[in-house]
Short mmCIF file of C-alpha atoms and ligand atoms in Angstrom, two decimals:
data_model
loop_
_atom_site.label_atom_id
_atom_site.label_comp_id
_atom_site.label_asym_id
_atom_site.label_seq_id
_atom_site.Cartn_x
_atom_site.Cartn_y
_atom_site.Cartn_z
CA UNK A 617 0.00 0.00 0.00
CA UNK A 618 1.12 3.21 -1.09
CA UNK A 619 2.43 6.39 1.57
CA UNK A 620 0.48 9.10 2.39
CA UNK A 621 2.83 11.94 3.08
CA UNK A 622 2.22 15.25 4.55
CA UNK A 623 3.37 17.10 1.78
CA UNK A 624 5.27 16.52 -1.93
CA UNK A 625 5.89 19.07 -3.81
CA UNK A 626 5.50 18.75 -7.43
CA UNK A 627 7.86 20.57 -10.59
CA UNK A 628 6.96 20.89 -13.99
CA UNK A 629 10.32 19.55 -14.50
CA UNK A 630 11.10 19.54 -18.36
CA UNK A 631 10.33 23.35 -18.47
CA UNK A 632 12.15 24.09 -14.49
CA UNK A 633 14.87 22.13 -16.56
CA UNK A 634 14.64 24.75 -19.37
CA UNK A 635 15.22 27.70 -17.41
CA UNK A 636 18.14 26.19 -15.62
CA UNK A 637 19.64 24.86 -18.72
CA UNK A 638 19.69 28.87 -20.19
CA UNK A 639 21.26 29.56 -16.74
CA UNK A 640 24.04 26.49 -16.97
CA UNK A 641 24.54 27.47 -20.63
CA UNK A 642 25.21 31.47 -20.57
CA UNK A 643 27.20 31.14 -17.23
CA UNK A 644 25.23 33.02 -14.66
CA UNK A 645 23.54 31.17 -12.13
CA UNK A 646 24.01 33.95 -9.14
CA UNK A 647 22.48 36.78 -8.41
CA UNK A 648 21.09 39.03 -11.39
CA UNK A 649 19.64 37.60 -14.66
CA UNK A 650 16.55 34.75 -13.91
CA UNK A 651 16.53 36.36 -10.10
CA UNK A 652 15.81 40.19 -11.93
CA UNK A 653 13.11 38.27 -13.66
CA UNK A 654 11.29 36.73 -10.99
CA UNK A 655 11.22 39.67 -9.24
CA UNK A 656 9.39 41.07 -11.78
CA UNK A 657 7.05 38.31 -12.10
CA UNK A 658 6.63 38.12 -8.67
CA UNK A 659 5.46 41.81 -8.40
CA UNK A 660 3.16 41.88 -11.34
CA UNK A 661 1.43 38.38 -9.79
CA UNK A 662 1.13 39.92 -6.60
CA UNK A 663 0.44 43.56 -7.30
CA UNK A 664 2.70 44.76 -5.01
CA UNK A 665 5.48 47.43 -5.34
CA UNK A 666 8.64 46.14 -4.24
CA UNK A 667 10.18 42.90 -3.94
CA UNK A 668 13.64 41.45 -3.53
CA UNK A 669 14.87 37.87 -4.01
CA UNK A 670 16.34 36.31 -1.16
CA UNK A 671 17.86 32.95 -0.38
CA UNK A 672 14.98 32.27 2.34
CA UNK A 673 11.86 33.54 4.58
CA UNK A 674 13.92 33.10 7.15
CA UNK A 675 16.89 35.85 6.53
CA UNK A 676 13.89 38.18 5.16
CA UNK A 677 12.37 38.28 8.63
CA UNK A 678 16.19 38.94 10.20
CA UNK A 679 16.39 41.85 7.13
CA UNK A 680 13.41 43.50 8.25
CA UNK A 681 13.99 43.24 11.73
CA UNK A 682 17.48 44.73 11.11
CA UNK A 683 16.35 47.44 8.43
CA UNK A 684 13.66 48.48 10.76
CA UNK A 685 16.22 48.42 14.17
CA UNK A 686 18.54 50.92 12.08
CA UNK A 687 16.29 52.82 10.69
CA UNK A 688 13.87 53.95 13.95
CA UNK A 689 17.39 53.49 16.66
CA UNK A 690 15.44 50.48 18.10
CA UNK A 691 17.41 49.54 20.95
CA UNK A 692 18.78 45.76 22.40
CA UNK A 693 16.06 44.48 24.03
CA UNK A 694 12.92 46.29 22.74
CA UNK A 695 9.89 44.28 22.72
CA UNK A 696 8.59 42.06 19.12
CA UNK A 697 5.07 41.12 20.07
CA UNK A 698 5.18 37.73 18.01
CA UNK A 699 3.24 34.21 18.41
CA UNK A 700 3.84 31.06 19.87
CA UNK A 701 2.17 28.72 17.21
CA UNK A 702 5.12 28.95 14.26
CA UNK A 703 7.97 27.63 12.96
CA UNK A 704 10.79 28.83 14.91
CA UNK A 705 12.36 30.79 12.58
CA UNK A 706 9.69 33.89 13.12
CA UNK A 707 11.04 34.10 16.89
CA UNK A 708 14.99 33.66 16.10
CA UNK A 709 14.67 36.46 13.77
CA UNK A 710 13.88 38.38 16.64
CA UNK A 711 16.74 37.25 18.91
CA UNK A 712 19.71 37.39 15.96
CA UNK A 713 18.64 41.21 16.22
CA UNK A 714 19.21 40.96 19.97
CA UNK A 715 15.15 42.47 20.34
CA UNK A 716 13.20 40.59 23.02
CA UNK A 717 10.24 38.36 21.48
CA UNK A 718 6.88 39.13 24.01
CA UNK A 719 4.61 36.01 22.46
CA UNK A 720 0.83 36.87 22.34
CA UNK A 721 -1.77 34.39 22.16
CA UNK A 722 -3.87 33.37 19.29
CA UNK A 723 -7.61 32.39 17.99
CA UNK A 724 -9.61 30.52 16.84
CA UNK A 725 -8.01 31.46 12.83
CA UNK A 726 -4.99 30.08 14.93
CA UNK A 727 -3.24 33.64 13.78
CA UNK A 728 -2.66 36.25 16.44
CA UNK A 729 -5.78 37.18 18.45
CA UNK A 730 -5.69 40.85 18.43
CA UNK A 731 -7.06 41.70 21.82
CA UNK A 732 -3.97 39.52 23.07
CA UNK A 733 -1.95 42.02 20.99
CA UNK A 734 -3.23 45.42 22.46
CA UNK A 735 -2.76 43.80 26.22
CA UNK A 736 1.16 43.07 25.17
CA UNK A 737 1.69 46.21 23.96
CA UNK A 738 4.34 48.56 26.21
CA UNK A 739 6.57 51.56 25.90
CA UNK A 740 9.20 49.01 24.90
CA UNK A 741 7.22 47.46 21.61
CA UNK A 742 8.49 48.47 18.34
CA UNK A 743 7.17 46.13 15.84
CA UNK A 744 4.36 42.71 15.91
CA UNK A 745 5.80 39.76 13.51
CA UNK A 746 2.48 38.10 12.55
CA UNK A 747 1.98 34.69 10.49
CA UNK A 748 -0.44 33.74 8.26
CA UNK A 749 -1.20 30.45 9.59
CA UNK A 750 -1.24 27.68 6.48
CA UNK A 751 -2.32 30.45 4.04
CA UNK A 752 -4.98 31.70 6.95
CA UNK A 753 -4.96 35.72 7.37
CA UNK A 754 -7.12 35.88 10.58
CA UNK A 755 -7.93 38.61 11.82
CA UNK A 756 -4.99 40.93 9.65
CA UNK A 757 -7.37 43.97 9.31
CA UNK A 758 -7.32 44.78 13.48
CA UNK A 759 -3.83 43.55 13.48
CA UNK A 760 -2.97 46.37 10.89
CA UNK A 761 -5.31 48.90 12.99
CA UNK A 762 -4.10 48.51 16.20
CA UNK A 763 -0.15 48.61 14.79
CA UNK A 764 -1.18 51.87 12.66
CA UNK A 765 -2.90 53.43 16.24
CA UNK A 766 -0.02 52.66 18.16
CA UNK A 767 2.96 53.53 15.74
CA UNK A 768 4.11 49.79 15.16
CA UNK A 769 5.89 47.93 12.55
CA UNK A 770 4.34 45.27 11.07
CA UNK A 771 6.03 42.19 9.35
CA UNK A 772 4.14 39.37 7.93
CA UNK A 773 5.36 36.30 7.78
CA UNK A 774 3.64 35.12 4.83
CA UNK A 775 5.85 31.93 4.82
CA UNK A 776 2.63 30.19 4.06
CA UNK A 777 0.85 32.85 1.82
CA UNK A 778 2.10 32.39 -1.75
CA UNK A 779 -1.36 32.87 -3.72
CA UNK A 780 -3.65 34.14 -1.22
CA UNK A 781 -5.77 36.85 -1.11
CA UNK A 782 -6.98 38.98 1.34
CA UNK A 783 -8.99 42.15 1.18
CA UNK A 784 -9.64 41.34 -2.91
CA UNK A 785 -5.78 41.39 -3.36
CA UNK A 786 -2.88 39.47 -3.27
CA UNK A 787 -1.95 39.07 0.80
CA UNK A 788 0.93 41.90 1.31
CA UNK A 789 -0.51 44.92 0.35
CA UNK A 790 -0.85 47.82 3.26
CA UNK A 791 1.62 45.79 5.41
CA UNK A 792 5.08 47.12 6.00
CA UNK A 793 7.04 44.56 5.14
CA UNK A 794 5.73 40.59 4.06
CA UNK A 795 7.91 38.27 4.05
CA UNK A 796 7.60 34.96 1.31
CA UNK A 797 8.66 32.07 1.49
CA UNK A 798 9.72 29.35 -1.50
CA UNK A 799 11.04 26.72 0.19
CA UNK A 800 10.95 22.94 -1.33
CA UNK A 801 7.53 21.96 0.53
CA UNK A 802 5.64 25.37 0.43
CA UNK A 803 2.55 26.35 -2.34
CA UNK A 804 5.20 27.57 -4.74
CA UNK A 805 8.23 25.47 -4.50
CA UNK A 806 12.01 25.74 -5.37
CA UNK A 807 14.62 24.34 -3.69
CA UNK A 808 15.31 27.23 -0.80
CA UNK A 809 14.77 30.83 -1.23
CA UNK A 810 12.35 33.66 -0.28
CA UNK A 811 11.08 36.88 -1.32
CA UNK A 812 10.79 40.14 0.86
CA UNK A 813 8.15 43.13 0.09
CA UNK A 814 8.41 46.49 1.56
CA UNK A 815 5.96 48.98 1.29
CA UNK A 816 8.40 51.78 1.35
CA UNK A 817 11.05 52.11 -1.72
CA UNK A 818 13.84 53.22 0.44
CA UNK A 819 13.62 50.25 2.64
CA UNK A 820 13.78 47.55 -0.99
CA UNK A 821 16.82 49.50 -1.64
CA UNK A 822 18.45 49.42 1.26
CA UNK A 823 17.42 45.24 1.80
CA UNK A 824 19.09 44.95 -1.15
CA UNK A 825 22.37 46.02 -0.35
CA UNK A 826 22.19 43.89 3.09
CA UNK A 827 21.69 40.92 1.55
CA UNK A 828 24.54 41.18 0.00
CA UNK A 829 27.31 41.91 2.59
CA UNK A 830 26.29 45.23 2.04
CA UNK A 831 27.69 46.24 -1.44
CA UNK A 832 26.03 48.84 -2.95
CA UNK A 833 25.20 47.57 -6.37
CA UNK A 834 24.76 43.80 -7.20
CA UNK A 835 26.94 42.09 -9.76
CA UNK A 836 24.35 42.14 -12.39
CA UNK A 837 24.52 45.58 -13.02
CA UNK A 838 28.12 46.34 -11.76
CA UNK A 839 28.80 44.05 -14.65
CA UNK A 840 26.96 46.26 -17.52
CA UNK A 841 28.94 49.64 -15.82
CA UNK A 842 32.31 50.38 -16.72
CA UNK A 843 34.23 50.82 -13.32
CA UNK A 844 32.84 46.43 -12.24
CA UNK A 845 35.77 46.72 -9.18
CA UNK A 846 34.19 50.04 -8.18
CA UNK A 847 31.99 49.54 -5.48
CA UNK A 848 31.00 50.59 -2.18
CA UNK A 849 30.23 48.73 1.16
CA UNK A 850 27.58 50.56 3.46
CA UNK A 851 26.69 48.34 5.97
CA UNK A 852 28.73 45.06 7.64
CA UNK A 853 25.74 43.13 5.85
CA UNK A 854 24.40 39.79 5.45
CA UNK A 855 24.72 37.07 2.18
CA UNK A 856 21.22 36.38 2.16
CA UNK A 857 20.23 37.31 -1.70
CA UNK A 858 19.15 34.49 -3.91
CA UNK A 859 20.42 32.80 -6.75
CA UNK A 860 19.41 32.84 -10.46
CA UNK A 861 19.02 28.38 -10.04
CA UNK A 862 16.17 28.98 -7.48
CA UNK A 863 14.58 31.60 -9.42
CA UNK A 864 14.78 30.18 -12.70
CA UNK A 865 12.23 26.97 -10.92
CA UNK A 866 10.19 29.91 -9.04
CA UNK A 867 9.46 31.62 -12.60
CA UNK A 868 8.10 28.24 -13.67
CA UNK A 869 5.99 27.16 -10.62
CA UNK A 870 4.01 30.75 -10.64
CA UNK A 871 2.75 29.93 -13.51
CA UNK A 872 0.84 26.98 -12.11
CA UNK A 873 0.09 28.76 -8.73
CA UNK A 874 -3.38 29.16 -9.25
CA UNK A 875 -3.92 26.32 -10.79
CA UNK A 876 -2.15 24.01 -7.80
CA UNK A 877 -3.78 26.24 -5.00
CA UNK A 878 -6.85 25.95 -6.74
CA UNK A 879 -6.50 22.04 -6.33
CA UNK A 880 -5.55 22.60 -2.51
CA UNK A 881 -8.53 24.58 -1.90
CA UNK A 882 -10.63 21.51 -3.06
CA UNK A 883 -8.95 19.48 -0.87
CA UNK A 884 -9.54 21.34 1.69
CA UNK A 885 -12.69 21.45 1.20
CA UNK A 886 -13.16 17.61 0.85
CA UNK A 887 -11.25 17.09 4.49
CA UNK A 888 -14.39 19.88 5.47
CA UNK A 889 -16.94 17.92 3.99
CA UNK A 890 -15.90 14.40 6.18
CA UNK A 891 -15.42 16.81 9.43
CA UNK A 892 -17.95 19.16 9.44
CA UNK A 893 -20.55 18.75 12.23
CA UNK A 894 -18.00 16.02 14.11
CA UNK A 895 -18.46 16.64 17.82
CA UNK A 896 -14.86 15.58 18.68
CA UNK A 897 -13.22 17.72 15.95
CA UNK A 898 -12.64 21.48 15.69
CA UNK A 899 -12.35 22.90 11.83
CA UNK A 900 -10.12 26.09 11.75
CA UNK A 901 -12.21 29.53 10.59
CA UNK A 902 -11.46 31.31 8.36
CA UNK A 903 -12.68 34.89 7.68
CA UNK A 904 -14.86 35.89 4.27
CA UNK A 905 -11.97 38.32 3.22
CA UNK A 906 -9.21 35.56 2.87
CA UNK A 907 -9.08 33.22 0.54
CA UNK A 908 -6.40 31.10 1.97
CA UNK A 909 -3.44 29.54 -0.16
CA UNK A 910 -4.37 25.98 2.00
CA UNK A 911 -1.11 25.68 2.42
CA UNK A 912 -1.95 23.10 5.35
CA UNK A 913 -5.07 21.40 5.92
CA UNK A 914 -5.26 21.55 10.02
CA UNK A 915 -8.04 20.09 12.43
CA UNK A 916 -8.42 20.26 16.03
CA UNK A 917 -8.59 16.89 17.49
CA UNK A 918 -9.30 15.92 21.20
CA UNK A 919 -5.91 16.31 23.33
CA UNK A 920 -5.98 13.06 24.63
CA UNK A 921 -6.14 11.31 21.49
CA UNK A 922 -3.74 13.63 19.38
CA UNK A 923 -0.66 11.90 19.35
CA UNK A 924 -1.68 8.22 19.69
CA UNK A 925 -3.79 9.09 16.46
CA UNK A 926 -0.63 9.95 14.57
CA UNK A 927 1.10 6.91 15.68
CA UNK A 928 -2.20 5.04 14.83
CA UNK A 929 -2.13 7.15 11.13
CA UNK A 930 1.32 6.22 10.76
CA UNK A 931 0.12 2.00 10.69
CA UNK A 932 -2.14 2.99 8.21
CA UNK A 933 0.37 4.49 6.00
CA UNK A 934 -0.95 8.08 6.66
CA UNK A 935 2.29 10.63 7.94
CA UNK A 936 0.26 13.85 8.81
CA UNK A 937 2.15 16.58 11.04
CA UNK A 938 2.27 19.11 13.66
CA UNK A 939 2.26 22.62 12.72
CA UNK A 940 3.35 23.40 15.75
CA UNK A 941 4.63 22.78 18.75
CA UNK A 942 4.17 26.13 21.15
CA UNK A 943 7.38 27.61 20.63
CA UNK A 944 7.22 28.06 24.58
CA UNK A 945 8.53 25.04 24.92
CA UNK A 946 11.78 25.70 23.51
CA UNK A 947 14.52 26.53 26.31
CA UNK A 948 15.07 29.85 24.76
CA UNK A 949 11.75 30.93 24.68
CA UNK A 950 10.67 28.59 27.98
CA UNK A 951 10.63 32.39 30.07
CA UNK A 952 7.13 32.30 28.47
CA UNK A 953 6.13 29.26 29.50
CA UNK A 954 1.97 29.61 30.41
CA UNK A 955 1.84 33.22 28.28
CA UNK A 956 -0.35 31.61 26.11
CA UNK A 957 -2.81 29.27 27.13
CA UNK A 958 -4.93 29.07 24.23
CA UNK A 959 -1.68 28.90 21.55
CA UNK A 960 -0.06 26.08 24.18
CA UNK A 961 -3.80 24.06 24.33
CA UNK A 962 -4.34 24.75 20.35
CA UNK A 963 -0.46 22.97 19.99
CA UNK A 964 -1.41 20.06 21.59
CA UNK A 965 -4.57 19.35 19.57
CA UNK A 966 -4.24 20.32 16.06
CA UNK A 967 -3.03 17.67 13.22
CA UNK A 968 -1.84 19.33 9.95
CA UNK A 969 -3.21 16.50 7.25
CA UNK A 970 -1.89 15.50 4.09
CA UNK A 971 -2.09 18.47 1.66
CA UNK A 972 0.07 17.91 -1.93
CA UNK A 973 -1.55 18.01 -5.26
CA UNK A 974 -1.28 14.25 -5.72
CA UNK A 975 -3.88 13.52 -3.25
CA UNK A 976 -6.62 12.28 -5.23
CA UNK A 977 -10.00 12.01 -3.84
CA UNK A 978 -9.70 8.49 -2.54
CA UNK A 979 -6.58 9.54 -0.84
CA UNK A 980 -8.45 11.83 0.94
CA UNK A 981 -11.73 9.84 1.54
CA UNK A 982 -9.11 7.44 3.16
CA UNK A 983 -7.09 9.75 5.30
CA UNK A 984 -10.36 11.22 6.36
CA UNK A 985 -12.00 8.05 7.26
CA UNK A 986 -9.11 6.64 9.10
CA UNK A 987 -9.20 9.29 11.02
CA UNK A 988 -12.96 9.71 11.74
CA UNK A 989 -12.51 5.55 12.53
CA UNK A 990 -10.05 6.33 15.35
CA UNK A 991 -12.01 8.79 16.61
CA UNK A 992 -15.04 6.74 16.93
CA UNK A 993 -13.27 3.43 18.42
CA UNK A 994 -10.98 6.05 21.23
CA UNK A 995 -14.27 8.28 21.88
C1 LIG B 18 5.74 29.99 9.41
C2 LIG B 18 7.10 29.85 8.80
N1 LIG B 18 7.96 30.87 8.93
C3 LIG B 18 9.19 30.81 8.40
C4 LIG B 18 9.63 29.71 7.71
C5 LIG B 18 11.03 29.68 7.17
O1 LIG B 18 11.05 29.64 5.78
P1 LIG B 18 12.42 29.35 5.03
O2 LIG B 18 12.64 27.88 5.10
O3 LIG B 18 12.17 29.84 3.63
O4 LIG B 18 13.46 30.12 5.72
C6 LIG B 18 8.78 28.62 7.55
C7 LIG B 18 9.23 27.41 6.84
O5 LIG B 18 8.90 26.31 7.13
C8 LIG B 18 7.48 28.69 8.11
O6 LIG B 18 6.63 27.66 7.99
#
C-alpha cells in the first residue's frame, strides 16, 4: 500500500529544466539575470510594489527586523510582540537582532488574536511579527489597525501565503514589510529561497544592499557599468540574496500557482466535507476576506487522542504533522512558559493533514476516514 505523506511538492520539471539549462549554458547562475526576472514576475502576480529575491523567509524576517532596528534606533532588548504557534524561525529572527520576542496568544483562525496584541503592547514594543497560519490571514485587518494606532511595525510572515488573497488582493498589500517564502515543501516550490516586500522604496533598496554583505550595487549591473571593481560597502551586511538556479524553478511554478492552490482549496474542502458537524473535531475559521493559499489542511482533534492518532495514522500508511509545537517550549523561549494558554492548548490538539496536489480524492476519503474511525473506536 502506497504512503500518504504530509506534503510533496510537485515541478513541472522539463520546463524548471529549461530555465536552468539557459542559466548552466550562458554562465550566470548567481544573483542578477533569472533572479531580476522573478522579481518582476513576482510583483506583477502579486500587485505589489517592491520585492527582492532572497535565499529564504527566514533571513527576510532577520532583514526587516534589522532594516527596521537601524532605521527607527530600536534599541537591544525592545519588545517584538510575536506568536507562539510557528515555525521557529519567526522568533529567532527576533533574537539574531538581539530584540526581546513578548509572544501573544492566538484564535480561533490560529493567527494572532488581536485583543492579546493590544494587552502586550508597552513603551518598549516596536514592531508585531504576525503569520499567516497555512495560508490563513485571521484577523490581519485589526492587526494592521491597532499597529497603525499605536505607531508599530508590522512584518508578515507570509511563509505560508504564496497565492492568497486577502482584502480582494494578493496578501501583502498595506503591510510594512511581508515576508515569502519558497522553500521545497511550500505552495510555490524551489529548492530554498524567499522573497521580501516592503511597502516603502527606500527600505527595498536598502534590503538589497544587506543581503549582500552590504555592497552597494549587485553584480548584475556592476557588470553592464564600466568601473565592475568600483563599489562601495555601506553596511557590515548579510549574504542572504538568492540565486538565479532557485529563481529560474520559481518563474516556472508561478505559472501553475493558481492552478495548484486551486486544487488545494478543493482538498480542503473535501477534508471539510468528512469533518464538518464532528463533535470531537474542531475545523479552523477562516474569515470571508481571505481566501487562503491551504497551504496546510489543520483540524483540532481531542488532546488526549492527538498523538496516539498519529502513531495510529502512521500504521495505516498516513504521515500527517504538527504545525506546531508552542514555541514556549523551547529553552530559549521557555521564560514564556503559560503566556499563552490558548496557543499552548491549540499545539497540543491540532493535526496538519496531508495536503500535496497528488492527493486524489480516494486519498483523501481514506485519510479522512481513518481518522474519523479512530475517533469513533478512542471516543
Ligand atoms: C511559518 C514559517 N515561517 C518561516 C519559515 C522559514 O522559511 P524558510 O525555510 O524559507 O526560511 C517557515 C518554513 O517552514 C514557516 O513555515
Amino acid at each position: 500500500m502506497k504512503n500518504i505523506q504530509l506534503f510533496v511538492p510537485t515541478y513541472n520539471i522539463d520546463e524548471c529544466l529549461a530555465e536552468i539549462r539557459e542559466c548552466l549554458e550562458i554562465g550566470w547562475t548567481g544573483i542578477g539575470f533569472k533572479t531580476n526576472r522573478f522579481e518582476d514576475a513576482w510583483k506583477n502576480y502579486t500587485g505589489l510594489s517592491n520585492a527582492h529575491f532572497l535565499n529564504s523567509n527566514t533571513a527576510g524576517l532577520h532583514l526587516a527586523l534589522k532594516l527596521f532596528k537601524e532605521e527607527f534606533k530600536w534599541n537591544d532588548s525592545d519588545e517584538v510582540i510575536t506568536t507562539p504557534l510557528t515555525f521557529i524561525s519567526t522568533n529567532h529572527a527576533i533574537l539574531y537582532e538581539r530584540l526581546h520576542p513578548v509572544f501573544a496568544d492566538t484564535d480561533d483562525t490560529l493567527c494572532l488574536d488581536p485583543e492579546s496584541i493590544e494587552k502586550r503592547i508597552t513603551p518598549k514594543t516596536r514592531a508585531v511579527m504576525y503569520v499567516g497560519m497555512g495560508g490563513n490571514a485571521g484577523r490581519l485587518n485589526d492587526v494592521i489597525d491597532i499597529c497603525k494606532t499605536h505607531g508599530l511595525k508590522l512584518i508578515l510572515d507570509a511563509a505560508h501565503m504564496a497565492g492568497t488573497v486577502f482584502n480582494n488582493k494578493h496578501i501583502g498589500h498595506g503591510i510594512d514589510c511581508t515576508v515569502f517564502s519558497y522553500q521545497a515543501v511550500k505552495n510555490l516550490p524551489t529548492g530554498d529561497s524567499g522573497m521580501i516586500c516592503f511597502t516603502e522604496n527606500e527600505f527595498d533598496t536598502k534590503a538589497r544592499m544587506l543581503s549582500w554583505l552590504g555592497i552597494s550595487k549587485d553584480t548584475y549591473s556592476r557588470a553592464k557599468g564600466n568601473y565592475k571593481w568600483l563599489y562601495e560597502v555601506e553596511y557590515v551586511g548579510l549574504k542572504a540574496h538568492g540565486n538565479s538556479i532557485m529563481a529560474a524553478i520559481g518563474l516556472v511554478q508561478i505559472r501553475y500557482m493558481n492552478r495548484d492552490n486551486e486544487k488545494r482549496r478543493e482538498i480542503a474542502q473535501k477534508y471539510d466535507q468528512y469533518f464538518y458537524g464532528i463533535s470531537d473535531l474542531k475545523l479552523i475559521e477562516h474569515l470571508d476576506n481571505c481566501i487562503s493559499s491551504r497551504h496546510l489542511y489543520q483540524i483540532r482533534v481531542p488532546e488526549n487522542l492527538r498523538d496516539e492518532m498519529i502513531v495510529y495514522l502512521n500504521s495505516k500508511n498516513i504521515f500527517p504533522g504538527v504545525h506546531y509545537r508552542s514555541n514556549t517550549e523551547y529553552k530559549m523561549y521557555k521564560y514564556a512558559l503559560g503566556t499563552c494558554p490558548e496557543a499552548e492548548k491549540v499545539s497540543r490538539e491540532i493535526i496538519s493533514l496531508p495536503m500535496h496536489l497528488r492527493l486524489t480524492d480516494d486519498d483523501v476519503q481514506y485519510v479522512s476516514e481513518t481518522l474519523l474511525n479512530y475517533i469513533k473506536e478512542n471516543h
